[in-house]
Amino acid sequence: MYVRKNGISCPWSLKQALSYFGFLVYGLSYNMVIVTKTQTDYQTMRIIIFNFLYFMSISSHIVTSVIDPGDPLLYRGKDLSQDESIYLRCTICNSTINLFSRHCVTCNKCIYKYDHHCQWVNNCIGSKNYKSFFVLIISCTLMSALITSSSVTATFITFSDEQNSNAVDEQGFASFIIFLGMFSLFGVIYFGYITTFHSVMLLKGVTTYEYACRKRALKNHKIVPRITVDKESFSMHTDMAGISFGN
Ligand SMILES: [Zn+2]
Ligand SMILES: [Zn+2]
């Protein structure tokens, strides 16, 4: 049975490829196009801030993707017979796992303190890579906001320059900048929403998985144990399969 190690493992996802393409578009657009039109007093500072956020986004994307979020018990031959901690048995991969681990069908293994499976990094998000994931979404939000504001400034400068506003090159430039501004504005809304959501989850001490479980349980008017509430484990338990207690 094929078990994925991390986000670099096959199969790759379409969203993962799109995220690399998005980074390429952002980097080239800002450093080779926008800077030529936004010669303001704060130009140097803007370039430094953008490239810092750019570096943080790409590096945190790679780290989140490369880290193996699997349950540590999958790799350690730990003797659990004398241990009084509570472990679970995953009946999908037949592994002994920690209490808050959960099996991901995409990665085909149990993830330590599972949060969700992210297709943008093509990897599961668990406690091992949650910090880098959080840095990623904050960096992408701020980077998108900076590009949006710079695109607005560049558009304003282009249209206020009467001498060049009718030139074909300038019109093409303006069209590109407006498109980039709208694209990055979508990024601000999208990443801003995700960052806000995860900030609230962090403050409440709840994972995305637990949140989804509780939401589903409330919708179905069911009171279920915290560990077992989720749409997949619901079906697993009714089928007498899936996660069960004990070593
Ligand atoms: Zn498993
Ligand atoms: Zn996964």
mmCIF file of C-alpha atoms and ligand atoms in Angstrom:
data_model
loop_
_atom_site.group_PDB
_atom_site.id
_atom_site.type_symbol
_atom_site.label_atom_id
_atom_site.label_comp_id
_atom_site.label_asym_id
_atom_site.label_seq_id
_atom_site.Cartn_x
_atom_site.Cartn_y
_atom_site.Cartn_z
ATOM 1 C CA MET A 1 0.000 0.000 0.000
ATOM 2 C CA TYR A 2 1.556 3.281 -1.136
ATOM 3 C CA VAL A 3 2.089 5.788 1.703
ATOM 4 C CA ARG A 4 2.896 9.391 0.872
ATOM 5 C CA LYS A 5 5.809 10.822 2.874
ATOM 6 C CA ASN A 6 5.156 14.535 2.339
ATOM 7 C CA GLY A 7 3.964 17.121 -0.206
ATOM 8 C CA ILE A 8 6.768 16.322 -2.640
ATOM 9 C CA SER A 9 5.629 12.703 -2.906
ATOM 10 C CA CYS A 10 3.543 11.716 -5.894
ATOM 11 C CA PRO A 11 0.898 12.327 -6.927
ATOM 12 C CA TRP A 12 1.244 16.094 -7.219
ATOM 13 C CA SER A 13 -1.927 18.177 -7.095
ATOM 14 C CA LEU A 14 -3.103 20.817 -9.560
ATOM 15 C CA LYS A 15 -3.360 23.424 -6.795
ATOM 16 C CA GLN A 16 0.250 22.712 -5.804
ATOM 17 C CA ALA A 17 1.401 23.455 -9.363
ATOM 18 C CA LEU A 18 -0.802 26.589 -9.415
ATOM 19 C CA SER A 19 0.780 27.826 -6.177
ATOM 20 C CA TYR A 20 4.273 27.591 -7.742
ATOM 21 C CA PHE A 21 2.955 29.420 -10.813
ATOM 22 C CA GLY A 22 1.376 32.089 -8.591
ATOM 23 C CA PHE A 23 4.685 32.685 -6.795
ATOM 24 C CA LEU A 24 6.410 33.060 -10.164
ATOM 25 C CA VAL A 25 3.818 35.586 -11.401
ATOM 26 C CA TYR A 26 3.945 37.582 -8.156
ATOM 27 C CA GLY A 27 7.762 37.745 -8.072
ATOM 28 C CA LEU A 28 8.262 38.695 -11.705
ATOM 29 C CA SER A 29 5.335 41.152 -11.754
ATOM 30 C CA TYR A 30 6.489 43.070 -8.730
ATOM 31 C CA ASN A 31 10.243 43.115 -9.268
ATOM 32 C CA MET A 32 10.238 43.604 -13.053
ATOM 33 C CA VAL A 33 7.011 45.491 -13.822
ATOM 34 C CA ILE A 34 5.472 47.326 -10.882
ATOM 35 C CA VAL A 35 8.742 48.816 -9.610
ATOM 36 C CA THR A 36 9.240 50.569 -12.941
ATOM 37 C CA LYS A 37 6.075 52.611 -12.386
ATOM 38 C CA THR A 38 6.019 53.248 -8.676
ATOM 39 C CA GLN A 39 9.042 55.484 -8.179
ATOM 40 C CA THR A 40 7.885 56.888 -4.853
ATOM 41 C CA ASP A 41 9.814 58.010 -1.786
ATOM 42 C CA TYR A 42 9.195 54.645 -0.176
ATOM 43 C CA GLN A 43 10.227 52.577 -3.191
ATOM 44 C CA THR A 44 13.270 50.924 -1.620
ATOM 45 C CA MET A 45 11.391 50.108 1.555
ATOM 46 C CA ARG A 46 8.517 48.602 -0.445
ATOM 47 C CA ILE A 47 10.889 46.416 -2.463
ATOM 48 C CA ILE A 48 12.608 45.171 0.708
ATOM 49 C CA ILE A 49 9.263 44.419 2.426
ATOM 50 C CA PHE A 50 7.875 42.674 -0.659
ATOM 51 C CA ASN A 51 10.912 40.465 -1.132
ATOM 52 C CA PHE A 52 10.984 39.641 2.578
ATOM 53 C CA LEU A 53 7.322 38.527 2.409
ATOM 54 C CA TYR A 54 8.063 36.734 -0.852
ATOM 55 C CA PHE A 55 10.942 34.822 0.735
ATOM 56 C CA MET A 56 8.828 33.978 3.809
ATOM 57 C CA SER A 57 5.964 32.743 1.615
ATOM 58 C CA ILE A 58 8.093 30.491 -0.568
ATOM 59 C CA SER A 59 10.245 29.142 2.277
ATOM 60 C CA SER A 60 7.233 28.407 4.518
ATOM 61 C CA HIS A 61 5.463 26.778 1.552
ATOM 62 C CA ILE A 62 8.461 24.487 1.015
ATOM 63 C CA VAL A 63 8.849 23.717 4.735
ATOM 64 C CA THR A 64 5.117 22.953 5.140
ATOM 65 C CA SER A 65 5.253 20.728 2.098
ATOM 66 C CA VAL A 66 8.481 18.884 2.933
ATOM 67 C CA ILE A 67 7.764 18.105 6.611
ATOM 68 C CA ASP A 68 6.373 14.640 7.234
ATOM 69 C CA PRO A 69 3.311 15.232 9.465
ATOM 70 C CA GLY A 70 2.883 11.551 10.304
ATOM 71 C CA ASP A 71 2.289 10.264 13.824
ATOM 72 C CA PRO A 72 5.685 9.667 15.557
ATOM 73 C CA LEU A 73 4.496 6.207 16.627
ATOM 74 C CA LEU A 74 4.489 5.156 12.975
ATOM 75 C CA TYR A 75 8.280 5.374 12.924
ATOM 76 C CA ARG A 76 9.336 4.452 16.445
ATOM 77 C CA GLY A 77 9.390 0.944 17.640
ATOM 78 C CA LYS A 78 8.149 2.064 21.038
ATOM 79 C CA ASP A 79 7.168 -0.531 23.622
ATOM 80 C CA LEU A 80 3.701 0.572 24.684
ATOM 81 C CA SER A 81 2.956 -2.336 26.996
ATOM 82 C CA GLN A 82 4.052 -0.487 30.166
ATOM 83 C CA ASP A 83 2.858 2.901 29.000
ATOM 84 C CA GLU A 84 -0.310 4.212 30.670
ATOM 85 C CA SER A 85 -1.045 6.753 27.945
ATOM 86 C CA ILE A 86 -4.122 6.248 25.790
ATOM 87 C CA TYR A 87 -3.435 5.132 22.255
ATOM 88 C CA LEU A 88 -5.693 4.373 19.367
ATOM 89 C CA ARG A 89 -5.615 1.661 16.776
ATOM 90 C CA CYS A 90 -6.195 2.769 13.202
ATOM 91 C CA THR A 91 -7.934 -0.094 11.469
ATOM 92 C CA ILE A 92 -7.277 1.431 8.046
ATOM 93 C CA CYS A 93 -3.468 1.253 8.251
ATOM 94 C CA ASN A 94 -3.465 -1.006 11.328
ATOM 95 C CA SER A 95 -1.107 1.324 13.230
ATOM 96 C CA THR A 96 -0.985 2.259 16.888
ATOM 97 C CA ILE A 97 -1.300 6.015 17.048
ATOM 98 C CA ASN A 98 -1.583 8.896 19.505
ATOM 99 C CA LEU A 99 -4.952 9.970 20.845
ATOM 100 C CA PHE A 100 -5.471 12.969 18.559
ATOM 101 C CA SER A 101 -4.046 11.489 15.387
ATOM 102 C CA ARG A 102 -6.277 10.693 12.465
ATOM 103 C CA HIS A 103 -5.927 8.778 9.230
ATOM 104 C CA CYS A 104 -5.773 10.814 5.990
ATOM 105 C CA VAL A 105 -7.037 8.871 2.997
ATOM 106 C CA THR A 106 -5.071 11.090 0.579
ATOM 107 C CA CYS A 107 -1.720 10.578 2.327
ATOM 108 C CA ASN A 108 -2.732 7.059 3.343
ATOM 109 C CA LYS A 109 -1.284 7.328 6.857
ATOM 110 C CA CYS A 110 -2.132 8.679 10.296
ATOM 111 C CA ILE A 111 -1.326 12.341 10.905
ATOM 112 C CA TYR A 112 -0.210 13.633 14.307
ATOM 113 C CA LYS A 113 -2.792 16.140 15.657
ATOM 114 C CA TYR A 114 -4.474 16.298 12.289
ATOM 115 C CA ASP A 115 -5.825 19.678 11.172
ATOM 116 C CA HIS A 116 -6.668 19.249 7.491
ATOM 117 C CA HIS A 117 -5.231 18.101 4.156
ATOM 118 C CA CYS A 118 -4.045 21.147 2.146
ATOM 119 C CA GLN A 119 -3.913 20.670 -1.625
ATOM 120 C CA TRP A 120 -1.926 23.912 -2.095
ATOM 121 C CA VAL A 121 1.087 22.315 -0.362
ATOM 122 C CA ASN A 122 -0.075 18.802 -1.289
ATOM 123 C CA ASN A 123 0.423 17.688 2.289
ATOM 124 C CA CYS A 124 -1.476 17.162 5.487
ATOM 125 C CA ILE A 125 -1.360 19.920 8.088
ATOM 126 C CA GLY A 126 -0.755 18.571 11.572
ATOM 127 C CA SER A 127 1.036 19.785 14.673
ATOM 128 C CA LYS A 128 4.474 19.249 13.056
ATOM 129 C CA ASN A 129 3.928 21.731 10.222
ATOM 130 C CA TYR A 130 1.133 23.958 11.549
ATOM 131 C CA LYS A 131 3.498 26.823 12.480
ATOM 132 C CA SER A 132 5.032 27.001 9.010
ATOM 133 C CA PHE A 133 1.522 26.755 7.508
ATOM 134 C CA PHE A 134 0.420 29.726 9.624
ATOM 135 C CA VAL A 135 3.482 31.741 8.528
ATOM 136 C CA LEU A 136 2.587 30.843 4.931
ATOM 137 C CA ILE A 137 -0.991 32.154 5.061
ATOM 138 C CA ILE A 138 -0.007 35.355 6.915
ATOM 139 C CA SER A 139 2.842 36.044 4.444
ATOM 140 C CA CYS A 140 0.574 35.431 1.445
ATOM 141 C CA THR A 141 -2.086 37.764 2.870
ATOM 142 C CA LEU A 142 0.386 40.609 3.466
ATOM 143 C CA MET A 143 2.186 40.038 0.141
ATOM 144 C CA SER A 144 -1.120 40.130 -1.763
ATOM 145 C CA ALA A 145 -2.119 43.326 0.071
ATOM 146 C CA LEU A 146 1.191 44.973 -0.872
ATOM 147 C CA ILE A 147 0.791 44.018 -4.542
ATOM 148 C CA THR A 148 -2.807 45.285 -4.560
ATOM 149 C CA SER A 149 -1.803 48.668 -3.135
ATOM 150 C CA SER A 150 1.196 48.915 -5.481
ATOM 151 C CA SER A 151 -1.020 48.042 -8.476
ATOM 152 C CA VAL A 152 -3.454 50.809 -7.530
ATOM 153 C CA THR A 153 -0.546 53.273 -7.243
ATOM 154 C CA ALA A 154 0.923 52.165 -10.591
ATOM 155 C CA THR A 155 -2.478 52.432 -12.315
ATOM 156 C CA PHE A 156 -3.019 55.902 -10.879
ATOM 157 C CA ILE A 157 0.439 57.058 -12.030
ATOM 158 C CA THR A 158 -0.095 55.602 -15.526
ATOM 159 C CA PHE A 159 -3.454 57.309 -16.081
ATOM 160 C CA SER A 160 -2.324 60.610 -14.548
ATOM 161 C CA ASP A 161 0.611 60.769 -16.959
ATOM 162 C CA GLU A 162 -1.213 62.515 -19.827
ATOM 163 C CA GLN A 163 1.747 62.460 -22.176
ATOM 164 C CA ASN A 164 1.942 58.686 -22.217
ATOM 165 C CA SER A 165 -1.634 57.668 -21.345
ATOM 166 C CA ASN A 166 -2.569 57.188 -25.009
ATOM 167 C CA ALA A 167 0.500 55.194 -26.012
ATOM 168 C CA VAL A 168 -0.216 51.582 -26.931
ATOM 169 C CA ASP A 169 2.512 50.321 -24.599
ATOM 170 C CA GLU A 170 1.086 52.310 -21.697
ATOM 171 C CA GLN A 171 -2.419 50.985 -22.307
ATOM 172 C CA GLY A 172 -1.100 47.431 -22.363
ATOM 173 C CA PHE A 173 0.830 48.124 -19.191
ATOM 174 C CA ALA A 174 -2.271 49.560 -17.513
ATOM 175 C CA SER A 175 -4.358 46.519 -18.504
ATOM 176 C CA PHE A 176 -1.768 44.174 -17.025
ATOM 177 C CA ILE A 177 -1.516 46.165 -13.802
ATOM 178 C CA ILE A 178 -5.322 46.268 -13.411
ATOM 179 C CA PHE A 179 -5.511 42.507 -13.939
ATOM 180 C CA LEU A 180 -2.691 41.958 -11.431
ATOM 181 C CA GLY A 181 -4.429 44.261 -8.941
ATOM 182 C CA MET A 182 -7.693 42.307 -9.218
ATOM 183 C CA PHE A 183 -5.842 38.980 -8.972
ATOM 184 C CA SER A 184 -3.970 40.076 -5.852
ATOM 185 C CA LEU A 185 -7.177 41.535 -4.360
ATOM 186 C CA PHE A 186 -8.713 38.087 -4.668
ATOM 187 C CA GLY A 187 -5.576 36.810 -2.881
ATOM 188 C CA VAL A 188 -6.110 39.306 -0.048
ATOM 189 C CA ILE A 189 -9.722 38.152 0.412
ATOM 190 C CA TYR A 190 -8.906 34.441 0.108
ATOM 191 C CA PHE A 191 -5.786 34.331 2.288
ATOM 192 C CA GLY A 192 -7.228 36.937 4.655
ATOM 193 C CA TYR A 193 -10.249 34.717 5.262
ATOM 194 C CA ILE A 194 -8.060 31.629 5.869
ATOM 195 C CA THR A 195 -5.751 33.567 8.209
ATOM 196 C CA THR A 196 -8.717 34.952 10.171
ATOM 197 C CA PHE A 197 -10.298 31.505 10.393
ATOM 198 C CA HIS A 198 -7.119 29.854 11.690
ATOM 199 C CA SER A 199 -6.463 32.729 14.118
ATOM 200 C CA VAL A 200 -9.903 32.144 15.642
ATOM 201 C CA MET A 201 -9.280 28.380 15.753
ATOM 202 C CA LEU A 202 -5.939 28.991 17.516
ATOM 203 C CA LEU A 203 -7.567 31.283 20.081
ATOM 204 C CA LYS A 204 -10.229 28.655 20.746
ATOM 205 C CA GLY A 205 -7.694 25.831 20.801
ATOM 206 C CA VAL A 206 -9.625 23.881 18.164
ATOM 207 C CA THR A 207 -8.291 22.241 15.010
ATOM 208 C CA THR A 208 -10.017 22.589 11.639
ATOM 209 C CA TYR A 209 -10.866 18.899 11.868
ATOM 210 C CA GLU A 210 -12.508 19.276 15.275
ATOM 211 C CA TYR A 211 -14.381 22.351 14.074
ATOM 212 C CA ALA A 212 -15.745 20.454 11.065
ATOM 213 C CA CYS A 213 -16.707 17.544 13.300
ATOM 214 C CA ARG A 214 -18.583 19.721 15.770
ATOM 215 C CA LYS A 215 -20.317 21.594 12.985
ATOM 216 C CA ARG A 216 -21.469 18.356 11.416
ATOM 217 C CA ALA A 217 -22.560 16.932 14.750
ATOM 218 C CA LEU A 218 -24.610 20.048 15.497
ATOM 219 C CA LYS A 219 -26.178 19.909 12.053
ATOM 220 C CA ASN A 220 -27.197 16.292 12.587
ATOM 221 C CA HIS A 221 -28.372 17.014 16.172
ATOM 222 C CA LYS A 222 -26.027 14.354 17.467
ATOM 223 C CA ILE A 223 -23.885 14.294 20.573
ATOM 224 C CA VAL A 224 -20.766 12.336 19.778
ATOM 225 C CA PRO A 225 -17.413 11.810 21.495
ATOM 226 C CA ARG A 226 -14.843 14.393 20.490
ATOM 227 C CA ILE A 227 -12.449 11.913 18.950
ATOM 228 C CA THR A 228 -14.936 10.163 16.748
ATOM 229 C CA VAL A 229 -16.889 13.047 15.250
ATOM 230 C CA ASP A 230 -16.168 13.476 11.615
ATOM 231 C CA LYS A 231 -17.844 12.452 8.438
ATOM 232 C CA GLU A 232 -15.324 9.715 7.643
ATOM 233 C CA SER A 233 -15.057 8.235 11.109
ATOM 234 C CA PHE A 234 -18.862 8.324 11.372
ATOM 235 C CA SER A 235 -19.126 5.954 8.471
ATOM 236 C CA MET A 236 -16.151 3.958 9.701
ATOM 237 C CA HIS A 237 -17.774 3.346 13.075
ATOM 238 C CA THR A 238 -21.141 2.416 11.658
ATOM 239 C CA ASP A 239 -19.304 -0.053 9.464
ATOM 240 C CA MET A 240 -17.489 -1.378 12.535
ATOM 241 C CA ALA A 241 -14.200 -0.312 10.995
ATOM 242 C CA GLY A 242 -11.801 2.589 11.384
ATOM 243 C CA ILE A 243 -10.367 3.897 14.619
ATOM 244 C CA SER A 244 -10.827 2.009 17.867
ATOM 245 C CA PHE A 245 -9.379 2.248 21.348
ATOM 246 C CA GLY A 246 -6.529 0.148 22.707
ATOM 247 C CA ASN A 247 -3.109 -1.024 21.701
HETATM 248 ZN ZN ZN B 1 -4.050 5.146 9.748
HETATM 249 ZN ZN ZN B 2 -3.148 14.119 3.893
#
